[in-house]
Amino acid sequence: RSGWDAGYTLVVFNAPFDLTILHRLDPTFQVTGPVLDPYVIDRAIDPYRKGKRTLTALCEHYDIALDGAHDAAVDALAAARLAWKLANHEQVRADTWTEFNDKQAAWHAERQESRWPTCWAGAGGRATRCPACCWRAWRWSRPPPPGGCCWG
């Protein structure tokens, strides 16, 4: 939170997962600044590319060094380097950080909806996968669905 207050951008690989977890741990958590997710952006700008979309695979594809994967500092630096390369893509540009976050949220939601078109697929009406709650993680301007995210 203090990073956003200071004007920084949060770079996180697979942000919907991490932001959802943060919100579940602290329901007062809100995204109050820009978030840049190389994973979501890569899927949006190159949706038909074959192969994995792991941090390692994206670093190889974009020719970014990743020495010592799965070390938090190494992974963070690699994600930041990916973000730097992807942020200038014409599809990514936005006038404001809220527009920037909304673009990523929409890209993620579109992908999730195409993979899991319904939330209420589980026994007794319990959702097994809920795209609505994970894409809302980008901007908690609305509370999560009643009962919280379907994952927890």
PDB file of C-alpha atoms in Angstrom, residues 62-150:
ATOM      1  CA  TYR A  62      11.237 -12.305 -24.594  1.00  0.00           C
ATOM      2  CA  ASP A  63      14.977 -12.971 -24.144  1.00  0.00           C
ATOM      3  CA  ILE A  64      15.145 -11.990 -20.470  1.00  0.00           C
ATOM      4  CA  ALA A  65      17.696 -13.486 -18.086  1.00  0.00           C
ATOM      5  CA  LEU A  66      16.263 -15.689 -15.351  1.00  0.00           C
ATOM      6  CA  ASP A  67      19.129 -17.176 -13.387  1.00  0.00           C
ATOM      7  CA  GLY A  68      17.942 -19.004 -10.282  1.00  0.00           C
ATOM      8  CA  ALA A  69      14.195 -19.268 -10.914  1.00  0.00           C
ATOM      9  CA  HIS A  70      11.936 -19.733  -7.882  1.00  0.00           C
ATOM     10  CA  ASP A  71      14.049 -17.428  -5.751  1.00  0.00           C
ATOM     11  CA  ALA A  72      11.726 -14.554  -4.788  1.00  0.00           C
ATOM     12  CA  ALA A  73      14.178 -11.776  -5.658  1.00  0.00           C
ATOM     13  CA  VAL A  74      15.189 -13.382  -8.973  1.00  0.00           C
ATOM     14  CA  ASP A  75      11.555 -13.982  -9.963  1.00  0.00           C
ATOM     15  CA  ALA A  76      10.589 -10.425  -8.997  1.00  0.00           C
ATOM     16  CA  LEU A  77      13.387  -8.958 -11.090  1.00  0.00           C
ATOM     17  CA  ALA A  78      12.457 -11.140 -14.061  1.00  0.00           C
ATOM     18  CA  ALA A  79       8.791 -10.109 -13.769  1.00  0.00           C
ATOM     19  CA  ALA A  80       9.851  -6.452 -13.640  1.00  0.00           C
ATOM     20  CA  ARG A  81      11.972  -6.895 -16.767  1.00  0.00           C
ATOM     21  CA  LEU A  82       9.060  -8.576 -18.550  1.00  0.00           C
ATOM     22  CA  ALA A  83       6.787  -5.740 -17.443  1.00  0.00           C
ATOM     23  CA  TRP A  84       9.236  -3.189 -18.840  1.00  0.00           C
ATOM     24  CA  LYS A  85       9.228  -4.914 -22.238  1.00  0.00           C
ATOM     25  CA  LEU A  86       5.459  -5.441 -22.391  1.00  0.00           C
ATOM     26  CA  ALA A  87       4.299  -2.098 -20.986  1.00  0.00           C
ATOM     27  CA  ASN A  88       5.049  -0.240 -24.214  1.00  0.00           C
ATOM     28  CA  HIS A  89       2.995  -2.527 -26.415  1.00  0.00           C
ATOM     29  CA  GLU A  90       0.257  -0.569 -28.219  1.00  0.00           C
ATOM     30  CA  GLN A  91      -2.542  -2.721 -26.720  1.00  0.00           C
ATOM     31  CA  VAL A  92      -1.287  -2.050 -23.209  1.00  0.00           C
ATOM     32  CA  ARG A  93      -1.024   1.745 -23.275  1.00  0.00           C
ATOM     33  CA  ALA A  94      -3.597   3.682 -21.268  1.00  0.00           C
ATOM     34  CA  ASP A  95      -4.172   7.267 -20.144  1.00  0.00           C
ATOM     35  CA  THR A  96      -4.700   6.462 -16.462  1.00  0.00           C
ATOM     36  CA  TRP A  97      -3.755   3.660 -14.107  1.00  0.00           C
ATOM     37  CA  THR A  98      -7.424   2.785 -13.592  1.00  0.00           C
ATOM     38  CA  GLU A  99      -7.856   2.390 -17.351  1.00  0.00           C
ATOM     39  CA  PHE A 100      -4.653   0.322 -17.395  1.00  0.00           C
ATOM     40  CA  ASN A 101      -5.910  -1.958 -14.607  1.00  0.00           C
ATOM     41  CA  ASP A 102      -9.353  -2.227 -16.202  1.00  0.00           C
ATOM     42  CA  LYS A 103      -7.805  -3.389 -19.490  1.00  0.00           C
ATOM     43  CA  GLN A 104      -5.956  -6.177 -17.732  1.00  0.00           C
ATOM     44  CA  ALA A 105      -9.040  -7.104 -15.705  1.00  0.00           C
ATOM     45  CA  ALA A 106     -11.109  -7.322 -18.883  1.00  0.00           C
ATOM     46  CA  TRP A 107      -8.480  -9.461 -20.627  1.00  0.00           C
ATOM     47  CA  HIS A 108      -8.321 -11.804 -17.678  1.00  0.00           C
ATOM     48  CA  ALA A 109     -12.110 -11.972 -17.308  1.00  0.00           C
ATOM     49  CA  GLU A 110     -12.555 -12.730 -21.004  1.00  0.00           C
ATOM     50  CA  ARG A 111     -10.106 -15.595 -20.789  1.00  0.00           C
ATOM     51  CA  GLN A 112     -11.633 -16.957 -17.599  1.00  0.00           C
ATOM     52  CA  GLU A 113     -15.180 -16.755 -18.962  1.00  0.00           C
ATOM     53  CA  SER A 114     -14.140 -18.629 -22.096  1.00  0.00           C
ATOM     54  CA  ARG A 115     -12.613 -21.392 -19.961  1.00  0.00           C
ATOM     55  CA  TRP A 116     -15.191 -21.514 -17.155  1.00  0.00           C
ATOM     56  CA  PRO A 117     -18.450 -20.025 -18.459  1.00  0.00           C
ATOM     57  CA  THR A 118     -20.353 -20.596 -15.249  1.00  0.00           C
ATOM     58  CA  CYS A 119     -19.536 -20.091 -11.589  1.00  0.00           C
ATOM     59  CA  TRP A 120     -22.145 -22.450 -10.229  1.00  0.00           C
ATOM     60  CA  ALA A 121     -20.945 -25.812 -11.519  1.00  0.00           C
ATOM     61  CA  GLY A 122     -20.330 -27.534  -8.198  1.00  0.00           C
ATOM     62  CA  ALA A 123     -22.548 -29.791  -6.129  1.00  0.00           C
ATOM     63  CA  GLY A 124     -25.299 -28.025  -4.229  1.00  0.00           C
ATOM     64  CA  GLY A 125     -24.714 -24.752  -6.062  1.00  0.00           C
ATOM     65  CA  ARG A 126     -21.169 -24.374  -4.715  1.00  0.00           C
ATOM     66  CA  ALA A 127     -18.906 -22.902  -7.334  1.00  0.00           C
ATOM     67  CA  THR A 128     -15.875 -24.872  -8.384  1.00  0.00           C
ATOM     68  CA  ARG A 129     -14.204 -21.979 -10.191  1.00  0.00           C
ATOM     69  CA  CYS A 130     -15.299 -18.384 -10.173  1.00  0.00           C
ATOM     70  CA  PRO A 131     -13.855 -16.068 -12.819  1.00  0.00           C
ATOM     71  CA  ALA A 132     -15.852 -13.121 -11.513  1.00  0.00           C
ATOM     72  CA  CYS A 133     -14.089 -12.951  -8.178  1.00  0.00           C
ATOM     73  CA  CYS A 134     -10.544 -13.401  -9.452  1.00  0.00           C
ATOM     74  CA  TRP A 135     -10.746 -10.692 -12.107  1.00  0.00           C
ATOM     75  CA  ARG A 136     -12.307  -8.286  -9.620  1.00  0.00           C
ATOM     76  CA  ALA A 137      -9.073  -8.573  -7.695  1.00  0.00           C
ATOM     77  CA  TRP A 138      -7.615  -5.923  -9.978  1.00  0.00           C
ATOM     78  CA  ARG A 139      -9.883  -3.250  -8.574  1.00  0.00           C
ATOM     79  CA  TRP A 140     -11.797  -4.051  -5.437  1.00  0.00           C
ATOM     80  CA  SER A 141     -14.212  -1.220  -6.174  1.00  0.00           C
ATOM     81  CA  ARG A 142     -16.985  -3.734  -5.639  1.00  0.00           C
ATOM     82  CA  PRO A 143     -17.019  -6.300  -2.867  1.00  0.00           C
ATOM     83  CA  PRO A 144     -16.470  -9.925  -3.814  1.00  0.00           C
ATOM     84  CA  PRO A 145     -19.567 -12.075  -4.404  1.00  0.00           C
ATOM     85  CA  PRO A 146     -21.678 -13.042  -1.370  1.00  0.00           C
ATOM     86  CA  GLY A 147     -19.740 -15.579   0.654  1.00  0.00           C
ATOM     87  CA  GLY A 148     -16.421 -14.328  -0.728  1.00  0.00           C
ATOM     88  CA  CYS A 149     -14.375 -15.855  -3.471  1.00  0.00           C
ATOM     89  CA  CYS A 150     -15.374 -19.373  -4.517  1.00  0.00           C
TER      90      CYS A 150
END
